[in-house]
Amino acid sequence: MLAAATALAGLTIDSVRTYAVALPTVRSFGVSGGAVAVAGRPSIRVLVKVTADGLTGWGEATPIPAWTYETAESIVTTVDRYLAPAVVGRPAWDLDGVTAAFDRAVNRGFTIGAPLAKCAVDVALHDLLGRALGVPVGVLWGQRRRETIELGWIVSGQTAAEVADAVAEGRALGYRAFKVKVGLHSEAEDAAVVRAVREAAPEGALWVDANQAYTVDAALRMARRLADLDLTAFEQPLPANDIAGLRRLREASPVPVALDESLRHPSDLATFVKLDAVDVAIAKVQRSGGLTLSRRLCALAEDAGVRLMGSGLTDSDLGLAASVHLFAAYGIDTPVDLNGRQFLESSYATGTTVEIKNGVAQVPTGPGLGVEVDESVVRELAVDVLRG
């Protein structure tokens, strides 16, 4: 172990390379801002490979312009032209220093700048460090409170009449928890969809996510419509920066209000805690710029007595594994939205990867993230997103 630690101390980042890959899309998926995945159209994910003294780590960014401002093109150029030059030559173990270098290269602005691009590099470094020591990420942190994470099945875009089939599909695969995307229809139809899910899964955990779709008054009406359905949470009903509105809603809502898009940087959560404006904090690796800042956010929530839930960005298996490690480290015991397997195939993960059975993900025990990436497949899947 001493020899491994000595080797780790000497690891220097040699290169950072991006690959935009086209992954097969299994199902269509939408949020209130627009389409996330379209069946028959490849889903683009940006994989990042970091090398240090012959060792390799992989990370992922999930461009969803309907959810946040970063695109595949912006992620590739941000990593290649700004983040990579800022960290090449730095010690691979210095995650805090890398985070500071990222902020000098692409500043935070109001909260955090280019979180998806920064996340891909940060996660790749975690993967590399775990592989350097031959341990999974949780062991690298000295923190893993759970061995499994329960996942939720996503219901998105269906009408109330179609919901039973969507729920039955998830239940047939062993899922017992369901998340419903709202803000896609009228208030009455949104409420009818959620009620139909509850009727189809009367015993399952259930929560709704508006992805910033409502005003305060509309969100409060919706919360009251759903108050008798035993919801775990009402996720991000208002625009991310409507702090006053979220505080007002939290005080009046009969359903716990969870914040996702509002919590980019740990300092955002600190603001909501100071203003007594948050019931539940959503941990999301890509939104918060990677595992380094996500751990800070989770620790702050825990210390402030704010309940933690987990979510993802329709990640492929690299992002899925990073999230599972984070949620296990902080003992998140409610179902989480890690829906990548529901909507796309991680064709590059041809060996060991995250095992999911009956809607439950096993925390990987292999080194690093625990996902074996076939680089030859990555190269085959790669597309040039910058070509006009």
Coordinates of C-alpha atoms in Angstrom, one line a residue:
M1 CA 0.0 0.0 0.0
L2 CA 2.9 2.4 0.8
A3 CA 4.3 1.7 -2.7
A4 CA 0.9 2.4 -4.3
A5 CA 0.5 5.6 -2.3
T6 CA 4.0 6.7 -3.4
A7 CA 3.1 6.0 -7.0
L8 CA -0.1 7.9 -6.6
A9 CA 1.7 11.0 -5.3
G10 CA 3.9 11.0 -8.4
L11 CA 1.1 10.7 -11.0
T12 CA 1.0 13.6 -13.4
I13 CA -1.8 14.3 -15.9
D14 CA -0.4 13.7 -19.4
S15 CA -3.5 14.2 -21.6
V16 CA -7.2 14.8 -21.6
R17 CA -9.1 13.7 -24.7
T18 CA -12.7 13.9 -25.7
Y19 CA -14.9 11.5 -27.7
A20 CA -18.4 12.4 -28.7
V21 CA -20.1 9.1 -29.2
A22 CA -23.5 8.2 -30.7
L23 CA -25.3 5.6 -28.5
P24 CA -28.4 3.7 -29.5
T25 CA -31.6 5.2 -28.1
V26 CA -34.1 2.7 -26.7
R27 CA -37.1 4.9 -25.9
S28 CA -38.1 8.5 -26.3
F29 CA -37.9 10.8 -23.3
G30 CA -39.0 14.4 -22.7
V31 CA -39.0 17.0 -20.0
S32 CA -40.9 20.3 -19.8
G33 CA -38.1 22.0 -21.7
G34 CA -38.2 19.7 -24.7
A35 CA -36.9 16.3 -25.9
V36 CA -34.1 14.5 -24.2
A37 CA -34.0 11.3 -26.2
V38 CA -35.8 10.3 -29.4
A39 CA -36.2 6.6 -30.3
G40 CA -34.4 5.9 -33.6
R41 CA -32.1 8.9 -33.2
P42 CA -28.7 8.3 -31.6
S43 CA -28.1 9.8 -28.2
I44 CA -24.8 11.8 -28.1
R45 CA -22.6 11.5 -25.0
V46 CA -19.2 13.1 -24.6
L47 CA -16.7 10.6 -23.1
V48 CA -13.4 12.0 -21.6
K49 CA -10.3 9.9 -21.3
V50 CA -7.6 11.2 -18.9
T51 CA -4.1 9.6 -18.9
A52 CA -1.4 9.8 -16.3
D53 CA 1.9 7.9 -16.5
G54 CA 0.3 5.1 -18.5
L55 CA -2.9 4.9 -16.4
T56 CA -6.3 5.8 -17.8
G57 CA -9.6 7.0 -16.4
W58 CA -12.9 7.7 -18.1
G59 CA -15.7 10.2 -17.4
E60 CA -18.9 11.3 -19.2
A61 CA -20.9 14.4 -20.0
T62 CA -24.5 14.3 -21.1
P63 CA -25.5 17.2 -23.3
I64 CA -29.2 18.0 -22.9
P65 CA -29.9 21.5 -24.2
A66 CA -33.5 21.1 -23.2
W67 CA -32.3 20.8 -19.5
T68 CA -29.2 23.1 -19.4
Y69 CA -27.2 25.3 -21.6
E70 CA -24.4 22.9 -22.5
T71 CA -24.4 21.2 -25.9
A72 CA -22.2 18.4 -27.3
E73 CA -20.3 21.1 -29.2
S74 CA -19.7 23.3 -26.3
I75 CA -18.6 20.4 -24.0
V76 CA -16.0 19.2 -26.5
T77 CA -14.6 22.7 -27.1
T78 CA -14.6 23.6 -23.4
V79 CA -12.7 20.5 -22.5
D80 CA -10.3 20.5 -25.4
R81 CA -9.5 24.3 -25.4
Y82 CA -9.9 25.3 -21.8
L83 CA -10.0 22.6 -19.2
A84 CA -7.4 20.2 -20.7
P85 CA -4.7 22.9 -21.0
A86 CA -5.5 24.0 -17.4
V87 CA -4.8 20.6 -15.9
V88 CA -2.3 18.8 -18.0
G89 CA 1.0 18.6 -16.0
R90 CA -0.9 18.8 -12.7
P91 CA -0.8 16.0 -10.1
A92 CA -3.7 13.7 -10.8
W93 CA -4.5 13.3 -7.1
D94 CA -5.0 17.1 -6.5
L95 CA -8.7 17.2 -7.1
D96 CA -9.1 20.4 -5.1
G97 CA -6.4 22.0 -7.2
V98 CA -8.0 20.8 -10.4
T99 CA -11.4 22.3 -9.3
A100 CA -9.7 25.6 -8.7
A101 CA -7.9 25.4 -12.1
F102 CA -11.3 24.8 -13.8
D103 CA -12.8 27.9 -12.2
R104 CA -9.8 30.0 -13.5
A105 CA -10.2 28.5 -17.0
V106 CA -14.1 28.9 -17.1
N107 CA -15.3 31.1 -14.3
R108 CA -18.3 30.4 -12.1
G109 CA -20.4 33.3 -13.2
F110 CA -23.5 33.4 -10.9
T111 CA -23.1 29.9 -9.7
I112 CA -21.0 27.4 -11.7
G113 CA -19.6 27.6 -15.3
A114 CA -19.7 24.6 -17.7
P115 CA -20.6 22.0 -15.0
L116 CA -21.1 19.1 -17.5
A117 CA -17.7 19.6 -19.1
K118 CA -16.0 20.0 -15.8
C119 CA -17.8 16.9 -14.5
A120 CA -16.5 14.6 -17.2
V121 CA -12.8 15.4 -16.4
D122 CA -13.4 15.3 -12.6
V123 CA -15.0 11.8 -12.9
A124 CA -12.3 10.6 -15.2
L125 CA -9.7 11.6 -12.6
H126 CA -11.6 9.7 -9.9
D127 CA -11.7 6.7 -12.1
L128 CA -7.9 7.0 -12.8
L129 CA -7.0 7.4 -9.1
G130 CA -9.1 4.4 -8.1
R131 CA -7.4 2.3 -10.8
A132 CA -4.0 3.5 -9.7
L133 CA -4.7 2.1 -6.2
G134 CA -6.7 -0.9 -7.4
V135 CA -9.8 0.2 -5.3
P136 CA -13.3 1.4 -6.1
V137 CA -14.1 5.1 -5.8
G138 CA -15.9 4.5 -2.4
V139 CA -12.8 3.0 -0.9
L140 CA -10.7 5.8 -2.3
W141 CA -13.0 8.2 -0.3
G142 CA -13.2 5.9 2.7
Q143 CA -16.9 6.2 2.5
R144 CA -19.5 3.7 1.3
R145 CA -22.6 3.2 3.5
R146 CA -24.7 1.1 1.1
E147 CA -24.1 -1.8 -1.3
T148 CA -27.2 -1.2 -3.4
I149 CA -29.2 1.7 -4.7
E150 CA -32.8 1.4 -5.7
L151 CA -33.8 3.0 -9.0
G152 CA -37.0 4.6 -10.1
W153 CA -38.8 3.9 -13.4
I154 CA -39.5 7.1 -15.4
V155 CA -43.0 8.0 -16.7
S156 CA -42.7 10.9 -19.2
G157 CA -45.0 12.3 -21.8
Q158 CA -47.8 9.7 -21.5
T159 CA -51.4 10.7 -21.1
A160 CA -53.4 9.4 -18.2
A161 CA -54.9 6.8 -20.5
E162 CA -51.5 5.5 -21.4
V163 CA -49.9 5.4 -18.0
A164 CA -50.9 1.9 -16.9
D165 CA -48.9 0.3 -19.7
A166 CA -45.8 2.4 -18.9
V167 CA -46.0 1.4 -15.2
A168 CA -46.6 -2.2 -16.1
E169 CA -43.5 -2.2 -18.2
G170 CA -41.4 -1.0 -15.3
R171 CA -43.0 -3.4 -12.9
A172 CA -42.3 -6.3 -15.2
L173 CA -38.6 -5.4 -15.0
G174 CA -38.8 -5.4 -11.2
Y175 CA -39.1 -1.6 -10.5
R176 CA -41.1 -0.7 -7.5
A177 CA -40.6 3.1 -7.5
F178 CA -41.8 5.6 -10.1
K179 CA -40.9 9.2 -11.1
V180 CA -43.4 11.2 -13.2
K181 CA -42.3 14.1 -15.3
V182 CA -45.0 16.9 -15.1
G183 CA -45.2 20.3 -16.8
L184 CA -45.8 18.5 -20.1
H185 CA -49.6 18.9 -20.2
S186 CA -52.2 21.2 -18.6
E187 CA -52.3 21.2 -14.8
A188 CA -55.4 19.0 -14.8
E189 CA -53.8 16.5 -17.2
D190 CA -50.5 16.5 -15.3
A191 CA -52.5 15.7 -12.1
A192 CA -54.4 13.0 -13.8
V193 CA -51.2 11.4 -15.1
V194 CA -49.7 11.3 -11.5
R195 CA -53.0 9.9 -10.1
A196 CA -53.0 7.2 -12.8
V197 CA -49.5 6.2 -11.9
R198 CA -50.5 6.0 -8.2
E199 CA -53.5 3.8 -9.1
A200 CA -51.3 1.5 -11.2
A201 CA -48.6 1.3 -8.5
P202 CA -50.5 1.8 -5.2
E203 CA -47.6 0.7 -2.9
G204 CA -44.7 2.1 -4.8
A205 CA -42.6 5.1 -3.9
L206 CA -43.7 8.0 -6.2
W207 CA -42.4 11.5 -6.8
V208 CA -42.9 14.1 -9.5
D209 CA -40.5 16.4 -11.3
A210 CA -41.6 19.6 -13.1
N211 CA -38.1 20.7 -14.3
Q212 CA -38.9 24.4 -13.6
A213 CA -42.2 24.3 -15.5
Y214 CA -44.6 26.2 -13.0
T215 CA -45.1 29.5 -11.5
V216 CA -45.5 29.7 -7.7
D217 CA -49.3 29.8 -7.9
A218 CA -49.5 26.9 -10.4
A219 CA -47.1 24.8 -8.4
L220 CA -49.1 25.4 -5.2
R221 CA -52.3 24.4 -7.0
M222 CA -50.5 21.3 -8.3
A223 CA -49.2 20.4 -4.9
R224 CA -52.6 20.6 -3.4
R225 CA -54.1 18.4 -6.2
L226 CA -51.4 15.8 -5.4
A227 CA -51.4 16.0 -1.6
D228 CA -53.4 12.8 -1.0
L229 CA -51.1 10.6 -3.2
D230 CA -48.3 10.0 -0.7
L231 CA -45.6 11.7 -2.8
T232 CA -42.0 11.5 -1.7
A233 CA -41.3 14.9 -3.2
F234 CA -42.3 17.6 -5.7
E235 CA -39.0 18.2 -7.6
Q236 CA -38.0 21.6 -9.0
P237 CA -41.4 23.1 -9.6
L238 CA -40.1 26.6 -10.1
P239 CA -37.3 28.3 -12.2
A240 CA -33.9 27.6 -10.6
N241 CA -33.2 31.2 -9.6
D242 CA -36.7 31.9 -8.1
I243 CA -35.4 31.7 -4.5
A244 CA -38.2 33.9 -3.1
G245 CA -40.8 31.8 -4.9
L246 CA -39.3 28.5 -3.7
R247 CA -39.2 29.8 -0.1
R248 CA -42.9 30.8 -0.4
L249 CA -43.8 27.5 -2.0
R250 CA -41.9 25.5 0.6
E251 CA -43.8 27.2 3.4
A252 CA -47.2 26.5 1.9
S253 CA -46.8 23.2 0.0
P254 CA -48.4 20.1 1.5
V255 CA -45.8 18.1 -0.4
P256 CA -42.0 18.3 0.3
V257 CA -40.3 20.5 -2.3
A258 CA -37.0 19.1 -3.7
L259 CA -34.4 21.3 -5.4
D260 CA -32.4 20.1 -8.4
E261 CA -31.6 22.8 -11.0
S262 CA -31.4 25.3 -8.2
L263 CA -28.3 23.6 -6.7
R264 CA -25.5 23.8 -9.2
H265 CA -22.7 24.6 -6.7
P266 CA -22.6 23.8 -3.0
S267 CA -22.8 27.5 -2.3
D268 CA -26.3 27.5 -3.9
L269 CA -27.4 25.0 -1.3
A270 CA -25.9 27.2 1.5
T271 CA -28.0 30.1 0.3
F272 CA -31.2 28.0 0.4
V273 CA -30.3 26.7 3.9
K274 CA -29.7 30.2 5.2
L275 CA -33.1 31.3 3.9
D276 CA -34.9 28.2 5.2
A277 CA -36.1 27.6 1.6
V278 CA -35.3 23.9 1.0
D279 CA -36.9 20.6 2.2
V280 CA -34.9 18.2 0.0
A281 CA -31.6 18.5 -1.9
I282 CA -31.1 16.5 -5.0
A283 CA -27.6 15.2 -5.5
K284 CA -26.7 15.1 -9.2
V285 CA -23.1 14.6 -10.3
Q286 CA -23.1 16.3 -13.7
R287 CA -25.1 19.3 -12.6
S288 CA -22.6 20.0 -9.8
G289 CA -19.5 19.7 -11.9
G290 CA -18.4 16.3 -10.9
L291 CA -17.8 14.2 -7.8
T292 CA -15.5 16.6 -5.9
L293 CA -18.2 19.4 -5.7
S294 CA -21.0 16.9 -5.3
R295 CA -19.4 15.5 -2.2
R296 CA -19.2 19.0 -0.8
L297 CA -22.9 19.5 -1.5
C298 CA -23.9 16.2 0.0
A299 CA -21.9 16.8 3.1
L300 CA -23.4 20.3 3.6
A301 CA -26.9 18.9 3.2
E302 CA -26.2 16.2 5.7
D303 CA -24.7 18.6 8.2
A304 CA -27.5 21.1 7.8
G305 CA -30.2 18.4 8.3
V306 CA -31.5 18.7 4.7
R307 CA -32.8 15.4 3.3
L308 CA -30.8 14.0 0.3
M309 CA -32.3 12.4 -2.8
G310 CA -30.4 11.4 -6.0
S311 CA -30.8 11.9 -9.7
G312 CA -28.9 11.7 -12.9
L313 CA -29.0 13.1 -16.5
T314 CA -29.9 10.0 -18.6
D315 CA -26.3 9.1 -18.2
S316 CA -24.7 6.1 -19.9
D317 CA -22.8 3.6 -17.7
L318 CA -19.9 5.8 -16.8
G319 CA -22.2 8.5 -15.4
L320 CA -24.4 5.8 -13.8
A321 CA -21.5 4.3 -12.0
A322 CA -20.3 7.7 -10.7
S323 CA -23.7 8.5 -9.3
V324 CA -24.1 5.1 -7.7
H325 CA -20.8 5.5 -5.9
L326 CA -21.8 9.0 -4.7
F327 CA -25.3 8.0 -3.5
A328 CA -23.9 4.9 -1.7
A329 CA -21.2 7.0 0.0
Y330 CA -23.9 9.2 1.6
G331 CA -26.3 6.4 2.3
I332 CA -29.2 7.6 0.1
D333 CA -31.9 5.1 0.9
T334 CA -34.8 6.5 -1.2
P335 CA -35.2 5.5 -4.8
V336 CA -33.2 7.6 -7.2
D337 CA -33.6 8.8 -10.8
L338 CA -30.8 7.1 -12.7
N339 CA -32.6 6.4 -15.9
G340 CA -29.9 5.9 -18.5
R341 CA -30.6 2.1 -19.0
Q342 CA -34.2 2.9 -19.6
F343 CA -33.5 5.1 -22.6
L344 CA -30.1 4.2 -24.2
E345 CA -27.5 1.5 -24.6
S346 CA -23.9 2.0 -23.3
S347 CA -22.3 0.1 -26.2
Y348 CA -18.8 1.0 -25.1
A349 CA -19.1 -0.9 -21.8
T350 CA -18.4 -4.4 -23.1
G351 CA -17.1 -5.9 -19.9
T352 CA -17.6 -5.3 -16.2
T353 CA -20.1 -2.5 -15.5
V354 CA -23.0 -1.6 -13.1
E355 CA -25.2 -4.5 -12.4
I356 CA -29.0 -3.7 -12.3
K357 CA -31.5 -6.4 -11.3
N358 CA -35.1 -5.8 -10.4
G359 CA -34.7 -2.1 -10.4
V360 CA -31.7 -2.2 -7.9
A361 CA -28.2 -1.2 -8.8
Q362 CA -25.2 -2.9 -7.2
V363 CA -22.4 -0.5 -6.1
P364 CA -19.5 -1.5 -8.3
T365 CA -16.6 -3.2 -6.5
G366 CA -14.0 -3.0 -9.4
P367 CA -11.3 -0.4 -9.4
G368 CA -12.2 3.2 -10.1
L369 CA -15.8 3.5 -11.3
G370 CA -15.9 -0.2 -11.9
V371 CA -16.8 0.2 -15.6
E372 CA -14.6 -1.4 -18.3
V373 CA -14.5 0.8 -21.4
D374 CA -13.6 -0.7 -24.7
E375 CA -11.7 2.1 -26.4
S376 CA -11.9 0.4 -29.8
V377 CA -15.7 0.6 -29.6
V378 CA -15.5 4.2 -28.4
R379 CA -13.5 5.1 -31.5
E380 CA -16.1 3.3 -33.7
L381 CA -18.9 5.2 -32.1
A382 CA -17.2 8.6 -32.2
V383 CA -18.7 11.4 -34.3
D384 CA -17.4 14.8 -35.2
V385 CA -19.9 17.1 -33.6
L386 CA -18.0 20.2 -34.7
R387 CA -18.2 19.5 -38.4
G388 CA -20.8 21.8 -40.0

